[in-house]
Coordinates of C-alpha atoms in Angstrom, one line a residue:
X1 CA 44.7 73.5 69.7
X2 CA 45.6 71.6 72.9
X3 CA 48.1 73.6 75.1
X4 CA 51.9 72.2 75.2
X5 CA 52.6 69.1 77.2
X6 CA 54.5 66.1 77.9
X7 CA 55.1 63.1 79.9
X8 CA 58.1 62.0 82.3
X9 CA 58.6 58.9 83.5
X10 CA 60.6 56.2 85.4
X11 CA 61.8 53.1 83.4
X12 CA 61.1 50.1 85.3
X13 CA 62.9 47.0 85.7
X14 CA 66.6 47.1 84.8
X15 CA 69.0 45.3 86.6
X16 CA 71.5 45.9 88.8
X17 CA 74.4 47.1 86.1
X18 CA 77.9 45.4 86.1
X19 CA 81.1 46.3 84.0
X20 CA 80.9 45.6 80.6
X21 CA 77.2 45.6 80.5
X22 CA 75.4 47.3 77.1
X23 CA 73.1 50.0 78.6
X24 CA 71.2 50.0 75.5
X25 CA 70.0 46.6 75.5
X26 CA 69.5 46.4 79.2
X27 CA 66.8 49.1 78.5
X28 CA 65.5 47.5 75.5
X29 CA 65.5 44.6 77.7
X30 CA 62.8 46.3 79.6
X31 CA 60.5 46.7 76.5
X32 CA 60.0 50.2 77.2
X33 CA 57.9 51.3 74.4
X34 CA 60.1 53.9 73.5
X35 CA 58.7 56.1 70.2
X36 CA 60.9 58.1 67.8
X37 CA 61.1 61.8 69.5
X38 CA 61.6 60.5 72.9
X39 CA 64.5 61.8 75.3
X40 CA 66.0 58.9 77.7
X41 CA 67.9 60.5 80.5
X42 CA 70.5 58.3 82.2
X43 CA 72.1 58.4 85.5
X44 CA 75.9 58.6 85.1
X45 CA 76.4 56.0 87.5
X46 CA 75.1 53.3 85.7
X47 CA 77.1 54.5 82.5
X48 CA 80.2 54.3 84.9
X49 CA 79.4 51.1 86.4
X50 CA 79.2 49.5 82.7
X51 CA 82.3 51.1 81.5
X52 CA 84.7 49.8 84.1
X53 CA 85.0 53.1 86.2
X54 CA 84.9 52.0 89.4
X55 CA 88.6 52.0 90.7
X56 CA 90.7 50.9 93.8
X57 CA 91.9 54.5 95.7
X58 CA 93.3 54.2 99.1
X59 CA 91.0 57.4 99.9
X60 CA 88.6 59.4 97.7
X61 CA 91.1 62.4 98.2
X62 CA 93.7 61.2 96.1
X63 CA 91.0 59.8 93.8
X64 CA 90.1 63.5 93.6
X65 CA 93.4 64.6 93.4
X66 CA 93.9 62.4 90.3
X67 CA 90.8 63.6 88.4
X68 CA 91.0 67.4 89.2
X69 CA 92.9 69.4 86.2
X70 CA 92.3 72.7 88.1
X71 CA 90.8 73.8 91.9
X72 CA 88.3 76.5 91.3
X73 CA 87.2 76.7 94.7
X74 CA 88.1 75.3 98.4
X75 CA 86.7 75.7 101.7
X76 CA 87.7 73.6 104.1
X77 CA 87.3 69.9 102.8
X78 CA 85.1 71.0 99.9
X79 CA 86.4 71.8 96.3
X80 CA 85.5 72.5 93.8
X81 CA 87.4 71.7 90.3
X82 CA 87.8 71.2 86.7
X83 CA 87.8 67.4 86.0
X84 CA 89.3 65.4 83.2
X85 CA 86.1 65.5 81.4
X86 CA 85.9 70.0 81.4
X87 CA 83.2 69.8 83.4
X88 CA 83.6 72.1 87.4
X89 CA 81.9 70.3 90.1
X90 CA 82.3 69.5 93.6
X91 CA 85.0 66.7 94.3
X92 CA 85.6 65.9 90.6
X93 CA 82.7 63.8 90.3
X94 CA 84.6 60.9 92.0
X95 CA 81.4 59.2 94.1
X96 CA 82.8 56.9 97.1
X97 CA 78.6 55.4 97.9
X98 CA 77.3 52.8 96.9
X99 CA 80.5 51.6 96.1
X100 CA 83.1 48.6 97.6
X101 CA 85.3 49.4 100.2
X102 CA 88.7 51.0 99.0
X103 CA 86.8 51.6 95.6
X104 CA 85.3 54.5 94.1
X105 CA 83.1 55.1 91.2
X106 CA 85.0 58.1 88.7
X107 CA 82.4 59.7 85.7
X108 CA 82.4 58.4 82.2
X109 CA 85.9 59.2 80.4
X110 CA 83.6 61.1 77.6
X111 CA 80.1 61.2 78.4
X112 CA 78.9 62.3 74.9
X113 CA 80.4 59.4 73.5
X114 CA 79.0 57.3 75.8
X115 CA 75.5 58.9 74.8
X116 CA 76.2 58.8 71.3
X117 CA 76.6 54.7 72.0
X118 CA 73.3 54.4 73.8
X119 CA 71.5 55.9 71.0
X120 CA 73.2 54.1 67.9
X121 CA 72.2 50.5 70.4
X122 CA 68.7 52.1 70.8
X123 CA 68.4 52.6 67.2
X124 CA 69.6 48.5 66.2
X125 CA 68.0 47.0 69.0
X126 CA 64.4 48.9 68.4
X127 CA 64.3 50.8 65.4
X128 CA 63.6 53.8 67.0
X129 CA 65.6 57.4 66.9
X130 CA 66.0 58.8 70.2
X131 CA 67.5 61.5 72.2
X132 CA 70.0 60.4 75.1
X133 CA 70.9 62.6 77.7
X134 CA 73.7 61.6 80.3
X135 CA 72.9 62.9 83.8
X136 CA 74.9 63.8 87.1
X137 CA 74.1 65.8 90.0
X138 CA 75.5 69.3 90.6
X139 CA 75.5 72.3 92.9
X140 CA 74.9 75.3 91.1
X141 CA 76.5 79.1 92.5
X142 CA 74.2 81.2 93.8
X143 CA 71.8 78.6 94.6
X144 CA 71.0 76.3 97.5
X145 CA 70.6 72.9 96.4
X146 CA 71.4 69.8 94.0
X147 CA 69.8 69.4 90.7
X148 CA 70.7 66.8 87.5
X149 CA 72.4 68.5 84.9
X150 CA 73.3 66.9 81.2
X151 CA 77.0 65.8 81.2
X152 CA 76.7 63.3 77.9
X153 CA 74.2 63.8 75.1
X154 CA 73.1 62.5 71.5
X155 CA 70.4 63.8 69.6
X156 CA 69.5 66.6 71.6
X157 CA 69.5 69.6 70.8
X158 CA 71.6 70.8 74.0
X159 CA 71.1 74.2 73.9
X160 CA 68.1 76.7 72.3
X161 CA 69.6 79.8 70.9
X162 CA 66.8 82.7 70.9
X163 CA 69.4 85.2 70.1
X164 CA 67.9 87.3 66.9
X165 CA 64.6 86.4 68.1
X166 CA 62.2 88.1 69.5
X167 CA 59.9 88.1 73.1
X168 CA 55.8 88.4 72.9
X169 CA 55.7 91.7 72.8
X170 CA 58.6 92.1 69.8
X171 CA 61.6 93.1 72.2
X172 CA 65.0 91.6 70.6
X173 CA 66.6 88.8 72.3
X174 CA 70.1 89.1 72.5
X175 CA 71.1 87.1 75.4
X176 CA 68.6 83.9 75.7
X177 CA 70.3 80.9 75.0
X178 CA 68.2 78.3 76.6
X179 CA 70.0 74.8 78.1
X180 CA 67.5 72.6 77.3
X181 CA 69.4 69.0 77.8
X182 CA 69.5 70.7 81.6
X183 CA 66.1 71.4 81.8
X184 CA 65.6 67.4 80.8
X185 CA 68.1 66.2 82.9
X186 CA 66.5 67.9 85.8
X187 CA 62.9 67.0 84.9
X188 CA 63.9 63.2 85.4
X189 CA 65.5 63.5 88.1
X190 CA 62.3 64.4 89.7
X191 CA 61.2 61.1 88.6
X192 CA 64.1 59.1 89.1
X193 CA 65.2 59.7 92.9
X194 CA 68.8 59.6 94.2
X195 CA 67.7 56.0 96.4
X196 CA 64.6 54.5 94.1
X197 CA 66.6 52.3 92.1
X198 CA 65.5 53.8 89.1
X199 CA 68.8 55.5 87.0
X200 CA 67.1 55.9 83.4
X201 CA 64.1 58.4 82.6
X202 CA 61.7 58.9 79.5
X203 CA 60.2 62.0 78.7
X204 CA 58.0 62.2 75.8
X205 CA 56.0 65.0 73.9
X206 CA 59.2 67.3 73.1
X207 CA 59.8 65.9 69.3
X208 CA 61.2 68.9 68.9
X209 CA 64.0 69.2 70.9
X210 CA 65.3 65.3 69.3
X211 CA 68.2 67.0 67.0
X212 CA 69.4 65.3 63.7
X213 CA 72.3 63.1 63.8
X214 CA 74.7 66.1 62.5
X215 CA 73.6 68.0 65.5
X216 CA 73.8 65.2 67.8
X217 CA 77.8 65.8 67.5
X218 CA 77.1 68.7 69.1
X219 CA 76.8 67.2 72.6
X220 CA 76.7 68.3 76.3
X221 CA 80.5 69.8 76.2
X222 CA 78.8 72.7 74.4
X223 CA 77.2 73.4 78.0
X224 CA 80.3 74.1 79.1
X225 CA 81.7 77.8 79.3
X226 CA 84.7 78.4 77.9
X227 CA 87.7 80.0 80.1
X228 CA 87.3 82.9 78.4
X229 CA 83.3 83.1 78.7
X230 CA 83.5 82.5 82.1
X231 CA 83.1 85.5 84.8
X232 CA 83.3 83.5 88.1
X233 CA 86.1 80.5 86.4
X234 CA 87.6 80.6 90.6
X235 CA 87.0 81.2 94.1
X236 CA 87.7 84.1 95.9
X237 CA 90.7 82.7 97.1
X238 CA 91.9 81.5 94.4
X239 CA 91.1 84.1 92.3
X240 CA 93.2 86.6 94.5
X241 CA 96.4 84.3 93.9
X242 CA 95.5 83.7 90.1
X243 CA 95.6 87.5 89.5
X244 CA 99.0 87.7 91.9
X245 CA 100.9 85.1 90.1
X246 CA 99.4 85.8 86.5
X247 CA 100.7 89.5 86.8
X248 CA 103.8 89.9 85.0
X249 CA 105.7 92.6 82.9
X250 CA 103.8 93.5 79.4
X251 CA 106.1 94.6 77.1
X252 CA 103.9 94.5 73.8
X253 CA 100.5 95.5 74.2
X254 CA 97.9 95.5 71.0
X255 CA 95.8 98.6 69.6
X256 CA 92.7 97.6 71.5
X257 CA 91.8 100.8 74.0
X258 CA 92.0 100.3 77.4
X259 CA 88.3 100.5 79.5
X260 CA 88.7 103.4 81.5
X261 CA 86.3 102.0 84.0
X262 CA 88.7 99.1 84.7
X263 CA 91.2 101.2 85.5
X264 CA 89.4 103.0 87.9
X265 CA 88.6 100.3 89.5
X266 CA 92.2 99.0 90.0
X267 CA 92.8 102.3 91.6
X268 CA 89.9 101.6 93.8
X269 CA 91.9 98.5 94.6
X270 CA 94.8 100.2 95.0
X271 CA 94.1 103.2 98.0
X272 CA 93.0 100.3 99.9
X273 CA 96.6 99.3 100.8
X274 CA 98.0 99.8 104.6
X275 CA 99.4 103.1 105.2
X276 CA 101.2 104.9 108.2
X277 CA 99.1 107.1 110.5
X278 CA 95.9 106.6 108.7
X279 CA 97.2 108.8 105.9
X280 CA 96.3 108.4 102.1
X281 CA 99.6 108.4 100.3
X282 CA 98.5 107.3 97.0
X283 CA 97.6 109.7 94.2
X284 CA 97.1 108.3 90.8
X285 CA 97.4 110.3 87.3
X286 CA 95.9 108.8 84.5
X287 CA 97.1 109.4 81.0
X288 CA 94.3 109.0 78.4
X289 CA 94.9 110.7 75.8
X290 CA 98.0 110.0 73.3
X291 CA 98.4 113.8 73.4
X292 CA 99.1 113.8 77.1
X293 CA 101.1 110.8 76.6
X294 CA 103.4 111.9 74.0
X295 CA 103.8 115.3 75.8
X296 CA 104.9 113.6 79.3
X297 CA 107.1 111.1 77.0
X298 CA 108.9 113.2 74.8
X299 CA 109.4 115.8 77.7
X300 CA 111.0 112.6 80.1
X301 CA 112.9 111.5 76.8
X302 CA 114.9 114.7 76.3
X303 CA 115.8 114.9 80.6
X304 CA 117.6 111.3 79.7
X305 CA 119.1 112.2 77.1
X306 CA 120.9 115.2 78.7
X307 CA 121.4 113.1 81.7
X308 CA 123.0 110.2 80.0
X309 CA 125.2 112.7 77.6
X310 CA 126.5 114.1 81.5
X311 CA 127.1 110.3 81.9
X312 CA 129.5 110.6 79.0
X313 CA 127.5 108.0 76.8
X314 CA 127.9 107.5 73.1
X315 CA 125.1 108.4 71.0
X316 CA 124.7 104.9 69.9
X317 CA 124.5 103.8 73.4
X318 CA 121.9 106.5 74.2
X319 CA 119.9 106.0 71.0
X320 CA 119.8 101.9 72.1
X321 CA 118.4 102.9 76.2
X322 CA 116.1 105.3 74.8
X323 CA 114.5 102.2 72.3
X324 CA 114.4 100.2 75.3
X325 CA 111.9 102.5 77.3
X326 CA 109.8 102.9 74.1
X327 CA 107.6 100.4 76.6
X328 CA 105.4 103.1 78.2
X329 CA 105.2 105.1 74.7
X330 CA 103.5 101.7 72.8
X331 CA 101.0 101.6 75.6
X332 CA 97.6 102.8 74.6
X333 CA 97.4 104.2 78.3
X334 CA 99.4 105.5 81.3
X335 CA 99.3 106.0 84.4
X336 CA 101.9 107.7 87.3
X337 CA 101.7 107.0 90.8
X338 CA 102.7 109.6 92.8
X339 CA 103.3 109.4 96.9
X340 CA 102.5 112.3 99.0
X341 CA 103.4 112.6 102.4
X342 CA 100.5 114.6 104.0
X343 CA 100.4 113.1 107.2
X344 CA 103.7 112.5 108.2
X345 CA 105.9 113.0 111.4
X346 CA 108.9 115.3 111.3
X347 CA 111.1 114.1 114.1
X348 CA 114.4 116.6 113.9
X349 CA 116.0 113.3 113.5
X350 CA 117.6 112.0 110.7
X351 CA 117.5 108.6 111.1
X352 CA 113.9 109.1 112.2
X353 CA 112.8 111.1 109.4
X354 CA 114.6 108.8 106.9
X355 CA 112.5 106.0 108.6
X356 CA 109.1 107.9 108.4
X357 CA 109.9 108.5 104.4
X358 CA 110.9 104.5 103.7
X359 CA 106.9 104.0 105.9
X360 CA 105.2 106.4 103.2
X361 CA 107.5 105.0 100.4
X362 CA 106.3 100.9 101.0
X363 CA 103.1 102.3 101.6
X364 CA 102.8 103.7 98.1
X365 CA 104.6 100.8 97.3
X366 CA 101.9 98.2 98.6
X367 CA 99.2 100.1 96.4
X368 CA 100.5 100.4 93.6
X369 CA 101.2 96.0 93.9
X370 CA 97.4 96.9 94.7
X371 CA 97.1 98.5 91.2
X372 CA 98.6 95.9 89.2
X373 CA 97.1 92.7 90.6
X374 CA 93.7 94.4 90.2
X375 CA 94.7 95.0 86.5
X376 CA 95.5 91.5 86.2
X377 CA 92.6 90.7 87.4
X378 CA 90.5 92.9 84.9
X379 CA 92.5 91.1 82.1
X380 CA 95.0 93.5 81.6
X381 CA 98.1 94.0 80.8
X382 CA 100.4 96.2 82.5
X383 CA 104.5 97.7 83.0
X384 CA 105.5 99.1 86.0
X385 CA 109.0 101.2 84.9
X386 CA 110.5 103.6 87.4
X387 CA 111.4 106.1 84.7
X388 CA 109.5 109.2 86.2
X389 CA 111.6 108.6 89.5
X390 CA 114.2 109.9 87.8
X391 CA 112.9 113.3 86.3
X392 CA 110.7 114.2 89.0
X393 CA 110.6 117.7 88.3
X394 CA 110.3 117.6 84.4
X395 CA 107.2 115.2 85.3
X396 CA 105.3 117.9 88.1
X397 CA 105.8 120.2 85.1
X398 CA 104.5 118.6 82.1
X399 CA 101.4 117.4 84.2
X400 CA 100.9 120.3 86.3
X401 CA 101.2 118.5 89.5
X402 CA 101.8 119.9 93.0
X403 CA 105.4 120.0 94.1
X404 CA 104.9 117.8 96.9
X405 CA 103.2 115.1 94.7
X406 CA 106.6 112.7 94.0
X407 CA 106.3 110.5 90.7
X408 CA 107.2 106.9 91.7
X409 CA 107.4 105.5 88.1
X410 CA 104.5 104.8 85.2
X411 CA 102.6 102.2 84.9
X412 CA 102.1 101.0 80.9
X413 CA 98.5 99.4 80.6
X414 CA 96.9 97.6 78.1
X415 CA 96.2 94.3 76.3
X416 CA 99.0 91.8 75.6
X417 CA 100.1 90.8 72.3
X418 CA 101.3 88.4 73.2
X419 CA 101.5 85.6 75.8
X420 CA 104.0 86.0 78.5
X421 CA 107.1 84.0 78.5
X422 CA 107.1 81.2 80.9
X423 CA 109.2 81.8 84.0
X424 CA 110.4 78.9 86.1
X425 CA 108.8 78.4 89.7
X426 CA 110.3 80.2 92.7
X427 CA 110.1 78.4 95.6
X428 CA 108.9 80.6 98.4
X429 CA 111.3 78.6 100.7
X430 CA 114.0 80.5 99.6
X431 CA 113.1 83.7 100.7
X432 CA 112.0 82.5 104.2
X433 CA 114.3 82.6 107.3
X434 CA 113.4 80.5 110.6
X435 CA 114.2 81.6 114.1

């Protein structure tokens, strides 16, 4: 038996394309000798060209602007984005060479339909069943370097799953999900070239990856992580404000248990907040188990109670605040923040020592902002209530704690169970003074 191989090739001989050409008979055009089983890979510029995408925009930043849906990255001039089409790229795919002045060429509005069109003409014109892969250029992370990548498709099989499977030597696969329409769009381009005037590529010898029509549906948007697949979905930049502005107030978490590693980690996030006199003013105790929770809880329940029955309250008014705080005891984990002031300056002074008290307090404060962003950014959900502030004492005894160790609230962490609310936009303006 011969060993595996095939063939790639540049098709010769189409013309220059104009809007409202047919791709598929401009190829056929060229009497390519295409056989059932073959792959064509298409440049996406052509595909653009023919579909009326090339635009008037006074600069290629607002053409940009218009196709980006999100900014995953920046730096400097560069971003990179989600486009219209789902797919993250640099600049949105909007290509200002090769094109008119004040013009600029924007992708295909839905490459896999545009795939899906080449085929079916393909299929009248010659008779034969094909694969069509639509191509574009990317930059990939971690990687120096452009390569094609499969944007469109039709009757390819996009993607190889060898999940269940297993290697050579009968080790399980549980992770190898091959993208094959990649590994063909890349092939061609080798072939192709980004200046040779040749946009469309054959390969042929790989039958097997030419999918059925009910797979062909499939298409390249399968390539495409989804949000909640994706481990690196924004810069570093960005990612920092995404987990500062998506932190908000959980009141409702769900019975999923909290990873205590993540947690850790936000603490680790946390002590590296500023602090006065190079001290470390953060201590964090970390409720795990619901025995240690309900413990701390009850014991803080019964201090309110006495202290709002000093207040005079009704017992219908004290049995409503105490269902209101029932927020830390739905939480499947806790954790107290405590400040300590090793470290600090006595002066003799009030106003000085009140001052040097208010340093350690926003220092404590800073980390445990620290703390919650980083839980944000581990994908969970978190309520900071400053209930142990109030009970200071009845807290240092329940969890053992060292009388200088000062309880600056509790911190309910877990999964949502819900989406937050939306909140209307502050505008940072309003909390800035000029002088």
């Amino acid at each position: 038996m011969s060993p595996p191989s095939y063939r790639v090739w540049a098709l010769p001989g189409l013309p220059e394309v104009r809007p409202g050409d047919d791709i598929a008979k401009l190829i056929a055009a060229t009497e390519p000798g295409l056989v059932d089983g073959d792959v064509l890979l298409v440049t996406s510029k052509i595909v653009s060209k023919a579909e009326r995408r090339l635009v008037e925009a006074g600069d290629r930043e607002e053409a940009i602007d218009a196709e980006t849906v999100r900014v995953v990255a920046r730096r400097g001039a560069l971003r990179i984005v989600e486009n219209r089409q789902g797919l993250v790229m640099a600049a949105a795919g909007v290509d200002a060479s090769n094109t008119p002045a004040g013009t600029v060429l924007l992708l295909p509005e839905d490459p896999d339909a545009s795939a899906v069109r080449i085929r079916d003409g393909l299929r009248d014109t010659l008779g034969v069943e094909v694969g069509v892969v639509i191509t574009d250029t990317f930059g990939r992370p971690w990687r120096t370097g452009l390569t094609d990548v499969a944007i469109g498709a039709a009757g390819v099989r996009v993607l190889d799953d060898l999940r269940g499977g297993v290697d050579a030597h009968g080790n399980p696969l549980s992770a190898t999900v091959v993208a094959t329409a990649d590994e063909l769009a890349a092939a061609g381009d080798l072939v192709k070239g980004k200046a040779a005037g040749l946009p469309v590529a054959v390969v042929r010898g790989l039958p097997h990856v030419v999918g059925e029509p009910t797979e062909a549906a499939v298409g390249a948007r399968a390539l495409v992580r989804t949000a909640a697949d994706d481990m690196f979905r924004l810069g570093t930049s960005e990612a920092v404000r995404e987990a500062v502005t998506q932190r908000r107030t959980v009141r409702a978490f769900t019975d999923e248990p909290v990873d205590p590693g993540a947690v850790r980690r936000a603490v680790a996030a946390a002590v590296t907040a500023p602090a006065p006199h190079h001290t470390t003013p953060w201590r964090f105790v970390l409720l795990e188990s619901a025995a240690s929770r309900t413990r701390l809880l009850d014991a803080m329940r019964d201090a309110w109670i006495a202290d709002l029955r000093r207040d005079g309250k009704s017992e219908e008014s004290i049995a409503k605040r105490v269902r209101r705080g029932d927020v830390l005891r739905n939480a499947p984990y806790l954790a107290v923040p405590c400040m300590v002031m090793d470290g600090s300056h006595h002066y003799g002074d009030p106003r000085r020592d009140a001052a040097e008290r208010e340093m350690f307090v926003v220092a404590t404060g800073a980390g445990v902002q620290n703390f919650l962003v980083a839980l944000a950014g581990e994908r969970l959900g978190s309520a900071w209530v400053s209930s142990t502030m109030f009970c200071r004492d009845v807290v240092r005894d329940v969890l053992e704690l060292p009388a200088n160790w000062d309880p600056m609230g509790a911190v309910a962490i877990g999964h949502a169970a819900e989406l937050p609310r939306e909140r209307p936009a502050r505008d940072a303006g309003a909390f800035i003074e000029m002088r």
